[in-house]
mmCIF file with all atom_site columns, C-alpha atoms in Angstrom:
data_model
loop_
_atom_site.group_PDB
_atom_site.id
_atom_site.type_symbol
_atom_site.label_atom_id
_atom_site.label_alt_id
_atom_site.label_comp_id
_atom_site.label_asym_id
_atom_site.label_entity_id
_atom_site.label_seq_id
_atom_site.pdbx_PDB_ins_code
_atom_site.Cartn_x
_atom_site.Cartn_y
_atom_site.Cartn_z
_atom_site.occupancy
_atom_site.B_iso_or_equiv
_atom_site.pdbx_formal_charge
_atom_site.auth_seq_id
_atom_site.auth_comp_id
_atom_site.auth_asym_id
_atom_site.auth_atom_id
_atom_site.pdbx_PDB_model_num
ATOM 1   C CA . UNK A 1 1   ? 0.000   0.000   0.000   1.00 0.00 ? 17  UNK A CA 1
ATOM 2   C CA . UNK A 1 2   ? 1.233   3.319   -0.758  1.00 0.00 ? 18  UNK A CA 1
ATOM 3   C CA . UNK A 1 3   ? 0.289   4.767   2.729   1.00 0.00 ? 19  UNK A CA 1
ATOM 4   C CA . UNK A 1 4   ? 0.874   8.472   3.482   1.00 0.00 ? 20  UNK A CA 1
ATOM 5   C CA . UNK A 1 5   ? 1.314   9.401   0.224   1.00 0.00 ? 21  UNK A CA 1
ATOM 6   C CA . UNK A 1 6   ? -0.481  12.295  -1.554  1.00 0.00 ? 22  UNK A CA 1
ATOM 7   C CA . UNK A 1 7   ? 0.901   12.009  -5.116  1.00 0.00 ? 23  UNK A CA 1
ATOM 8   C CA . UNK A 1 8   ? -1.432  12.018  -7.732  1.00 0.00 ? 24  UNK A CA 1
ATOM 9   C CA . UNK A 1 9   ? 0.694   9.115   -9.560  1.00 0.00 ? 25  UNK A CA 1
ATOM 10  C CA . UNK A 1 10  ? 1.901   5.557   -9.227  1.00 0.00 ? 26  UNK A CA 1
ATOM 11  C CA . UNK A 1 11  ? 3.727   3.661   -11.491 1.00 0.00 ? 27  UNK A CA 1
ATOM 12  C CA . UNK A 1 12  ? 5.617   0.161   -12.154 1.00 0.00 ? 28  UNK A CA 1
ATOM 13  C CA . UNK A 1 13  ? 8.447   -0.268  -14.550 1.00 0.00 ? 29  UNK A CA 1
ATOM 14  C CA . UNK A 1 14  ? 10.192  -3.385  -15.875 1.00 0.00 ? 30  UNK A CA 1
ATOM 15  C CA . UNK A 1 15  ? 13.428  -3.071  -16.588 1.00 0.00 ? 31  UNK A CA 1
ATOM 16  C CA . UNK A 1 16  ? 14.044  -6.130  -18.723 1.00 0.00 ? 32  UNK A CA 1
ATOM 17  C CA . UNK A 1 17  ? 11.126  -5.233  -20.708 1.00 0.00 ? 33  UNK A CA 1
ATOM 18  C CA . UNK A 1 18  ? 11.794  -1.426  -20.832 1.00 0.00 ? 34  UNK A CA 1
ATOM 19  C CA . UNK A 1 19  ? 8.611   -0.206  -20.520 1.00 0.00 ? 35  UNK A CA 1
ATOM 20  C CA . UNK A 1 20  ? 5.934   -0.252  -17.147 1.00 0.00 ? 36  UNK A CA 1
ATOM 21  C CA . UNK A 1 21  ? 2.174   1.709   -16.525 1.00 0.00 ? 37  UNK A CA 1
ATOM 22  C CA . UNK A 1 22  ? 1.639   4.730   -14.062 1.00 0.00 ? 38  UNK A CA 1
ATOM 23  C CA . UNK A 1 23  ? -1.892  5.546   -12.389 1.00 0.00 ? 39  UNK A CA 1
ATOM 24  C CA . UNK A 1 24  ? -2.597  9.089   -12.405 1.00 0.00 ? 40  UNK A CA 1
ATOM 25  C CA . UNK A 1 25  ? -5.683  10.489  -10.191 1.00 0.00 ? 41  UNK A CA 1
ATOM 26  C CA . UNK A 1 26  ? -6.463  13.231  -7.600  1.00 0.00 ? 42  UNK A CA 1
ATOM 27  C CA . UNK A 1 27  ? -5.737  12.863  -4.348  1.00 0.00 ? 43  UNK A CA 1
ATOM 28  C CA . UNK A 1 28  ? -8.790  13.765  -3.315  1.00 0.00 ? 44  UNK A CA 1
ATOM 29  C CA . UNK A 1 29  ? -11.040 11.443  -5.201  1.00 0.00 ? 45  UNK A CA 1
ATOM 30  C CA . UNK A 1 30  ? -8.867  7.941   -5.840  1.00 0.00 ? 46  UNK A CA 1
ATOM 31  C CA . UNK A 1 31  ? -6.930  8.146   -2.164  1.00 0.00 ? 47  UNK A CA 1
ATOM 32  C CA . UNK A 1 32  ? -5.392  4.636   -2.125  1.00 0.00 ? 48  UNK A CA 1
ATOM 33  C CA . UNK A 1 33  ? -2.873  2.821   -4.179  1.00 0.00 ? 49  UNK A CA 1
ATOM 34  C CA . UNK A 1 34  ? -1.349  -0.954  -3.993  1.00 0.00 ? 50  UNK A CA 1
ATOM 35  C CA . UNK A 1 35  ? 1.399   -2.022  -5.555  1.00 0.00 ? 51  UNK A CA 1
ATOM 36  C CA . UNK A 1 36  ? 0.843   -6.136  -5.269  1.00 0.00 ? 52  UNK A CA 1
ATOM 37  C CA . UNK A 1 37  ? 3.490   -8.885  -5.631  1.00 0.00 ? 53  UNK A CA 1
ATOM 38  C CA . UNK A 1 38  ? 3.183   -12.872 -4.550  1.00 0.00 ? 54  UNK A CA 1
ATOM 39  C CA . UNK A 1 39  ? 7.020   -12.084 -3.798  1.00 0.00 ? 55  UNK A CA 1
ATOM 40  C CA . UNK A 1 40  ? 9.413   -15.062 -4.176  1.00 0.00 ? 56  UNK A CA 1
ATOM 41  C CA . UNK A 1 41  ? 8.751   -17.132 -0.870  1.00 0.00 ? 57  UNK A CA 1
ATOM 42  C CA . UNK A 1 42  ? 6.934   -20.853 -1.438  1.00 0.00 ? 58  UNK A CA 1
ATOM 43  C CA . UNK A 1 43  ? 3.683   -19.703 -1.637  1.00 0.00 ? 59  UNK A CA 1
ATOM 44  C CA . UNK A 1 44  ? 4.175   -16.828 -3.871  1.00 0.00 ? 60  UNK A CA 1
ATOM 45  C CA . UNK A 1 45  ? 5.902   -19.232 -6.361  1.00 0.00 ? 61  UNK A CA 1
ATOM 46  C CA . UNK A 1 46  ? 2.991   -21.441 -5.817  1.00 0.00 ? 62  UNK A CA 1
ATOM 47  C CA . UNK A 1 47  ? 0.446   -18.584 -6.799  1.00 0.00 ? 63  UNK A CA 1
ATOM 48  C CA . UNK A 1 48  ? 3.393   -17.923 -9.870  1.00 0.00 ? 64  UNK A CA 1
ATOM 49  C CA . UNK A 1 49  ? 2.467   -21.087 -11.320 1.00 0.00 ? 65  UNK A CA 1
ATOM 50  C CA . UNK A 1 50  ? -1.286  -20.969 -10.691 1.00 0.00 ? 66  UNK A CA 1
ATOM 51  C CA . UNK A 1 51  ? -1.564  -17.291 -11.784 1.00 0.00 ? 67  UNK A CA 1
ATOM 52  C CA . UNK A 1 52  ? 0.821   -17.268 -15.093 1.00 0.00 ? 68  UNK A CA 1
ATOM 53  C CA . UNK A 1 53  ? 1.243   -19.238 -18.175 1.00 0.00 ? 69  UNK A CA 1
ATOM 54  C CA . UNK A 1 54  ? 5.074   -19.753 -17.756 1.00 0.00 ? 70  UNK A CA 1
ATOM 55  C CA . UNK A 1 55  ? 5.618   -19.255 -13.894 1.00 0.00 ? 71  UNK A CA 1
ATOM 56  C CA . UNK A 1 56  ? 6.486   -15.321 -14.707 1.00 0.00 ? 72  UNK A CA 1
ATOM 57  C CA . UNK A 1 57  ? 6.318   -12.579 -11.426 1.00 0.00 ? 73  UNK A CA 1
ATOM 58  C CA . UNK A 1 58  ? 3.813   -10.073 -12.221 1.00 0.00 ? 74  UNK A CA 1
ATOM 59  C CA . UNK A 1 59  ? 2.733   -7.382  -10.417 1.00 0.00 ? 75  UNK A CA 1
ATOM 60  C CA . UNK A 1 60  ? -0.982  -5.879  -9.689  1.00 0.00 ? 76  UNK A CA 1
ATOM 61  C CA . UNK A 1 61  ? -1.544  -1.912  -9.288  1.00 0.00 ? 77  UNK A CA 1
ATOM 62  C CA . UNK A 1 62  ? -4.478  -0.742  -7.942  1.00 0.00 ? 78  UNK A CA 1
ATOM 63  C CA . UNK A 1 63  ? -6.355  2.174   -7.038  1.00 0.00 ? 79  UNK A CA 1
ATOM 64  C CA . UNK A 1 64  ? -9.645  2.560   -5.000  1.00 0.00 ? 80  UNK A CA 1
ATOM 65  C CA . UNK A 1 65  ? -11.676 5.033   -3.165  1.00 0.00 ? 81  UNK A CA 1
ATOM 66  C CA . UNK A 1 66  ? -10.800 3.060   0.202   1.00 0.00 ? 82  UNK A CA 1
ATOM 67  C CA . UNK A 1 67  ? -7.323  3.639   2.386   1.00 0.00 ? 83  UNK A CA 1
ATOM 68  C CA . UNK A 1 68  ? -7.490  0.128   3.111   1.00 0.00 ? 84  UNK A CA 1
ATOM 69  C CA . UNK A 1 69  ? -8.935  -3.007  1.729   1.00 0.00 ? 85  UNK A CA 1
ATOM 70  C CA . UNK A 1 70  ? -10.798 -3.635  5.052   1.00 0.00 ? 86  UNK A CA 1
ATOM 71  C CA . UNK A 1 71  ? -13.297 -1.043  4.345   1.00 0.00 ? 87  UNK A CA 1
ATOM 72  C CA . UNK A 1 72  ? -16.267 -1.247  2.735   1.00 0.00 ? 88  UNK A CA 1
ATOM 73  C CA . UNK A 1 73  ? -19.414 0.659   1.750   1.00 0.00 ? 89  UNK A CA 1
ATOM 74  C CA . UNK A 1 74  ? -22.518 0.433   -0.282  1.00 0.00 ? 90  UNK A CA 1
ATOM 75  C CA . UNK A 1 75  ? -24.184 2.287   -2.778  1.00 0.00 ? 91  UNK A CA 1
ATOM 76  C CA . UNK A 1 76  ? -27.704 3.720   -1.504  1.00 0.00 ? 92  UNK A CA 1
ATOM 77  C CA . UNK A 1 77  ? -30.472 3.202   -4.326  1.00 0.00 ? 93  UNK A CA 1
ATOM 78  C CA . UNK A 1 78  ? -29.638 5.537   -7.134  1.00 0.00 ? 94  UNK A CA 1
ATOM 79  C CA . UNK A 1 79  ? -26.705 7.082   -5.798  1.00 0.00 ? 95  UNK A CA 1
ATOM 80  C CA . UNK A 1 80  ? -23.546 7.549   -7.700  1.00 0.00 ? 96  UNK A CA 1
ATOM 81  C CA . UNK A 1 81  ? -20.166 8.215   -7.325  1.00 0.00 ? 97  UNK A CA 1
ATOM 82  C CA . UNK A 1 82  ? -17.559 9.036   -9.717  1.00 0.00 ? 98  UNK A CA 1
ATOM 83  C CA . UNK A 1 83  ? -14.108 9.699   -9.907  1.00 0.00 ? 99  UNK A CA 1
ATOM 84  C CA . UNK A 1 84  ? -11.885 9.769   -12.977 1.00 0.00 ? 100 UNK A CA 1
ATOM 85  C CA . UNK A 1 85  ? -8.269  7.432   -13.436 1.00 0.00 ? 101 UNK A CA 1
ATOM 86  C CA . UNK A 1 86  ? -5.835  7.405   -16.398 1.00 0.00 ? 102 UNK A CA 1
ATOM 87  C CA . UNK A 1 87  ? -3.751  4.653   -16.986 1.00 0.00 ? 103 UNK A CA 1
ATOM 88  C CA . UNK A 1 88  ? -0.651  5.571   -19.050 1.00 0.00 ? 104 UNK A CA 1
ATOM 89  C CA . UNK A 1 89  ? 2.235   3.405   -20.865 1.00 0.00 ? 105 UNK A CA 1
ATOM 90  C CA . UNK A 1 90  ? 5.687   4.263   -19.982 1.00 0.00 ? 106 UNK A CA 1
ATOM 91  C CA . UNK A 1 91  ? 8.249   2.858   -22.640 1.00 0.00 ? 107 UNK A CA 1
ATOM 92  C CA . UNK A 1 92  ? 12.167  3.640   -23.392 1.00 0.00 ? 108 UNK A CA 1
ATOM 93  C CA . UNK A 1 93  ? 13.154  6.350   -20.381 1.00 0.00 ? 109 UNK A CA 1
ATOM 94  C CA . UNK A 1 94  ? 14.567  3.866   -18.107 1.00 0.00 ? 110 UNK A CA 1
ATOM 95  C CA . UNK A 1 95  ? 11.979  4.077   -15.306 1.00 0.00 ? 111 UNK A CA 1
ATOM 96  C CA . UNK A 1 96  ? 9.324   6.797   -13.702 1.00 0.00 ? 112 UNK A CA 1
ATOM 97  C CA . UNK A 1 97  ? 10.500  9.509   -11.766 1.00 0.00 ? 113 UNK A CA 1
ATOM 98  C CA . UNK A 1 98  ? 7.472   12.140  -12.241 1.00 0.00 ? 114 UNK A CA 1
ATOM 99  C CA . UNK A 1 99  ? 4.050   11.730  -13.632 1.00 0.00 ? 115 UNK A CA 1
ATOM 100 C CA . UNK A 1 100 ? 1.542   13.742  -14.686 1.00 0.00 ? 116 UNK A CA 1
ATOM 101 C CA . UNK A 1 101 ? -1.535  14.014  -17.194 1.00 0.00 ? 117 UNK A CA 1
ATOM 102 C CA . UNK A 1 102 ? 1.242   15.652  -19.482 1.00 0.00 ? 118 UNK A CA 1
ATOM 103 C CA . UNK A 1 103 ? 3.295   12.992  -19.360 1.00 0.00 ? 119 UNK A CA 1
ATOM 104 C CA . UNK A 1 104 ? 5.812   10.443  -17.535 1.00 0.00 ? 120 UNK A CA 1
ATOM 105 C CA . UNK A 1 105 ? 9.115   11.973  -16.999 1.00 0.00 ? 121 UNK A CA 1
ATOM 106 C CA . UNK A 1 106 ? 12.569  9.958   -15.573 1.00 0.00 ? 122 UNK A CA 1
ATOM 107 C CA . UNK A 1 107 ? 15.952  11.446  -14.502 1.00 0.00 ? 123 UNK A CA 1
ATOM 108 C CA . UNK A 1 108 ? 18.774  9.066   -13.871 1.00 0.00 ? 124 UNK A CA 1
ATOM 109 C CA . UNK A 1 109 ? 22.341  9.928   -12.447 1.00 0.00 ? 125 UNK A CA 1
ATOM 110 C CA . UNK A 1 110 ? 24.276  7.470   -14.429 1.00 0.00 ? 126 UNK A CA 1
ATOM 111 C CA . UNK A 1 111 ? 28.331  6.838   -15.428 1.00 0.00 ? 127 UNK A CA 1
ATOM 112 C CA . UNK A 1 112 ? 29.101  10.541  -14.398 1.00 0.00 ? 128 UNK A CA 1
ATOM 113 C CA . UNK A 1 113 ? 25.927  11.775  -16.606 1.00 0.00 ? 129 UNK A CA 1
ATOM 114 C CA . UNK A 1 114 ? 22.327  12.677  -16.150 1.00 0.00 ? 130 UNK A CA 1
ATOM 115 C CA . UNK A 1 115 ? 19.788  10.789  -18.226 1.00 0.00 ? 131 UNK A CA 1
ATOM 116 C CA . UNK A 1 116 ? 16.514  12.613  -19.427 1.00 0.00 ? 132 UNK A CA 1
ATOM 117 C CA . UNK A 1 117 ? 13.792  10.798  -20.852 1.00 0.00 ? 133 UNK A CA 1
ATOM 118 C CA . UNK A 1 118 ? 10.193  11.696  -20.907 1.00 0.00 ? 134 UNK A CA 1
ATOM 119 C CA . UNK A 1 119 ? 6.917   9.966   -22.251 1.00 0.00 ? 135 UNK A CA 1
ATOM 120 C CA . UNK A 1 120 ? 4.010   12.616  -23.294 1.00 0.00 ? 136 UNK A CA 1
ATOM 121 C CA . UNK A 1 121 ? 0.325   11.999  -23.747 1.00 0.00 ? 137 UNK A CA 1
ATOM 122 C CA . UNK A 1 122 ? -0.279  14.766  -25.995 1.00 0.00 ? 138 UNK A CA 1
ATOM 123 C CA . UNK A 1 123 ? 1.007   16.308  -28.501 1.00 0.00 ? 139 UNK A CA 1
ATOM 124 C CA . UNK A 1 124 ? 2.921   19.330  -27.865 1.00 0.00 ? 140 UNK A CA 1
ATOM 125 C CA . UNK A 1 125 ? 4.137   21.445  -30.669 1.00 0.00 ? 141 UNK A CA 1
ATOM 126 C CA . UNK A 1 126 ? 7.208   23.765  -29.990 1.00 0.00 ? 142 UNK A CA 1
ATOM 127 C CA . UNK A 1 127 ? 7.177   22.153  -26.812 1.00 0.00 ? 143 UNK A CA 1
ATOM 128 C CA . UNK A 1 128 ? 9.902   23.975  -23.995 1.00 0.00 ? 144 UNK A CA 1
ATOM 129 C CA . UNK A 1 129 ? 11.989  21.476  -22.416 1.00 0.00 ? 145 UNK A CA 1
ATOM 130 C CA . UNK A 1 130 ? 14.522  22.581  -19.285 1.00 0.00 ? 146 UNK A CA 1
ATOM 131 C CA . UNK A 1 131 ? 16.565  21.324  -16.050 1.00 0.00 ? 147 UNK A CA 1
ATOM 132 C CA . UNK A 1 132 ? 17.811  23.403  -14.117 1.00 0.00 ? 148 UNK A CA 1
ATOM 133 C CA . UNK A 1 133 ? 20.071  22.964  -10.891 1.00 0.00 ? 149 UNK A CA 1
ATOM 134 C CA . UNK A 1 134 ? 18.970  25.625  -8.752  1.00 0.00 ? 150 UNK A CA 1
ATOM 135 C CA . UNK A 1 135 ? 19.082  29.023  -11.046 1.00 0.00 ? 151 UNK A CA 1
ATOM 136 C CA . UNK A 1 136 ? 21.513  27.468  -13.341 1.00 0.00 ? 152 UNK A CA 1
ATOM 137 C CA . UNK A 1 137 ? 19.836  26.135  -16.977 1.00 0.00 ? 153 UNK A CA 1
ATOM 138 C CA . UNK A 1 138 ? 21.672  23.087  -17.714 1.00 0.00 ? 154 UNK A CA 1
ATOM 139 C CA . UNK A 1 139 ? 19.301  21.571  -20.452 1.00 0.00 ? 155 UNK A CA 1
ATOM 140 C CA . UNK A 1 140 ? 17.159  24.228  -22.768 1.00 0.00 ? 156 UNK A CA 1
ATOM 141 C CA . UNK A 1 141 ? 15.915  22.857  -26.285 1.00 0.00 ? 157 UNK A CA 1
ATOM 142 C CA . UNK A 1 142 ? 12.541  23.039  -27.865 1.00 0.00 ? 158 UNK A CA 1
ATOM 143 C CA . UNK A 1 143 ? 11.028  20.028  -29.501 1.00 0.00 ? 159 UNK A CA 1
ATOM 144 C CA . UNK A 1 144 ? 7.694   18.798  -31.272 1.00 0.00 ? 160 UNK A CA 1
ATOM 145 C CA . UNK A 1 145 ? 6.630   15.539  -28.424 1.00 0.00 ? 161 UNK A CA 1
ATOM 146 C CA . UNK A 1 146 ? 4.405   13.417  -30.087 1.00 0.00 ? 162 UNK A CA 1
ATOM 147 C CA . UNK A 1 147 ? 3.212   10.225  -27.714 1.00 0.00 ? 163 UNK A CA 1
ATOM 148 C CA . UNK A 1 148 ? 4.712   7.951   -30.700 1.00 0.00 ? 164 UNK A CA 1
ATOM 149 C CA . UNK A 1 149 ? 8.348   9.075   -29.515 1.00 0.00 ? 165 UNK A CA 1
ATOM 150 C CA . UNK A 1 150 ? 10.273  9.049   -26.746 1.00 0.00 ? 166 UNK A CA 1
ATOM 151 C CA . UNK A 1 151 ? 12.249  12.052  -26.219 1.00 0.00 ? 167 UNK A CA 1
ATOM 152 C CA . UNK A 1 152 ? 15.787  11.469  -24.420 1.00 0.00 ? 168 UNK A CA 1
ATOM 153 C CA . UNK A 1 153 ? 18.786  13.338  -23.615 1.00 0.00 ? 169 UNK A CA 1
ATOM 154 C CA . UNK A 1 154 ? 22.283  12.857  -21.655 1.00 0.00 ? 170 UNK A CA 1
ATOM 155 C CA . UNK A 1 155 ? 23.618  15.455  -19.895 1.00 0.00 ? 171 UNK A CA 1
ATOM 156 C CA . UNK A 1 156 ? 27.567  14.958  -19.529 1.00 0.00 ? 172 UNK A CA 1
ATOM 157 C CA . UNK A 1 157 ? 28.623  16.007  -16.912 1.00 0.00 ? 173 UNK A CA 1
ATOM 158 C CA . UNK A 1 158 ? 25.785  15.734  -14.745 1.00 0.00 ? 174 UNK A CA 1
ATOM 159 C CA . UNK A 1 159 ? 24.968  18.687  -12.471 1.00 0.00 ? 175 UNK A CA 1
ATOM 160 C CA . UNK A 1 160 ? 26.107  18.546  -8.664  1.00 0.00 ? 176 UNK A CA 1
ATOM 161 C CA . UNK A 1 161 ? 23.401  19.169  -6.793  1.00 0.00 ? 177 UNK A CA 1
ATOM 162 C CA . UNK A 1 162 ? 19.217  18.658  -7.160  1.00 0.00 ? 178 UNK A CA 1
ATOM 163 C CA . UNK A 1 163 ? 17.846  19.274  -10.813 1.00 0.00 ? 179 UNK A CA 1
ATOM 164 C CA . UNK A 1 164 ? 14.150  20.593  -11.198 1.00 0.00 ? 180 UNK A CA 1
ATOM 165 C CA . UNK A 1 165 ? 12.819  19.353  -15.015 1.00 0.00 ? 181 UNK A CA 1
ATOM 166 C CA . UNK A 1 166 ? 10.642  21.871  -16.491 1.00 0.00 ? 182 UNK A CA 1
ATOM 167 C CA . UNK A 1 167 ? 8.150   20.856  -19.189 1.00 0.00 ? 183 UNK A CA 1
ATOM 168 C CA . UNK A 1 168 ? 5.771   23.765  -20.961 1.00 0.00 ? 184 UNK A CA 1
ATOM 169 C CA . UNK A 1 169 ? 4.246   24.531  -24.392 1.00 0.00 ? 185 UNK A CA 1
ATOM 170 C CA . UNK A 1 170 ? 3.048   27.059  -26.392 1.00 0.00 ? 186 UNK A CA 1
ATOM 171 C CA . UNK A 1 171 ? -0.140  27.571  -24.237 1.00 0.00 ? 187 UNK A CA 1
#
């Protein structure tokens, strides 16, 4: 369970496979997450083999209304609830750092370099792309994003201290 936390986004990535999901949703409306594994012990290999074609790990992310999966609650006749979830695919930026309806972003520190990649959702024409450690612009280039391409950079060297990535378009 992600307990505690108030980001509007969760997300798994694969490594092997190079791509994962993240849940987006407001706080406010979809308060719980769950990451799920079986994990590796005897019974979770058990559930492995009764769960998967081939024996494969997998994971399960969820979202719900509830903090917990102890609670429960009914609908009343005719009442309604809603709340709205996006479910995005993350693919060739080496994990999830960030997300938002915008798009997935992931920063890497990496063999004396910083690795960019981002994911968008949209397309963004003339889109504004920056990191910056503190005041100092170490990345500024402007780029069509499409959600067909990945958009990546390495900066060399990597910047000392915290980066902020900054993401904006013509509107």
């Amino acid at each position: 369970f992600v307990h505690g936390s108030r980001e509007p986004f969760m997300g798994v990535w694969h490594p092997k496979a190079g791509s994962g999901v993240v849940h987006y949703s407001d706080y406010g409306n979809l308060p719980a997450k769950k990451v799920w594994s079986f994990g590796v012990d005897a019974d979770g290999l058990e559930w492995r083999k009764t769960l998967s074609d081939n024996n494969s790990g997998y994971v399960e992310v969820q979202a719900g209304l509830f903090r917990n999966q102890e609670t429960y609650a009914f609908l009343q006749a005719q009442q309604v609830l809603r709340f709205t979830e996006y479910w995005m695919p993350v693919r060739g930026i080496g994990g999830i750092s960030r997300a938002n309806l915008h798009g997935v972003v992931h920063l890497m520190r990496e063999s004396g370099g910083l690795k960019v990649g981002l994911n968008v959702n949209h397309a963004i024409a003339d889109a504004h792309l920056r990191v910056l450690e503190g005041q100092r612009v170490v990345l500024d280039v402007r780029e069509s994003l499409t959600p067909d391409k990945t958009f990546s950079k390495e900066l060399k060297p990597a910047p000392a201290g915290p980066v902020t990535f900054e993401l904006s378009g013509a509107d």
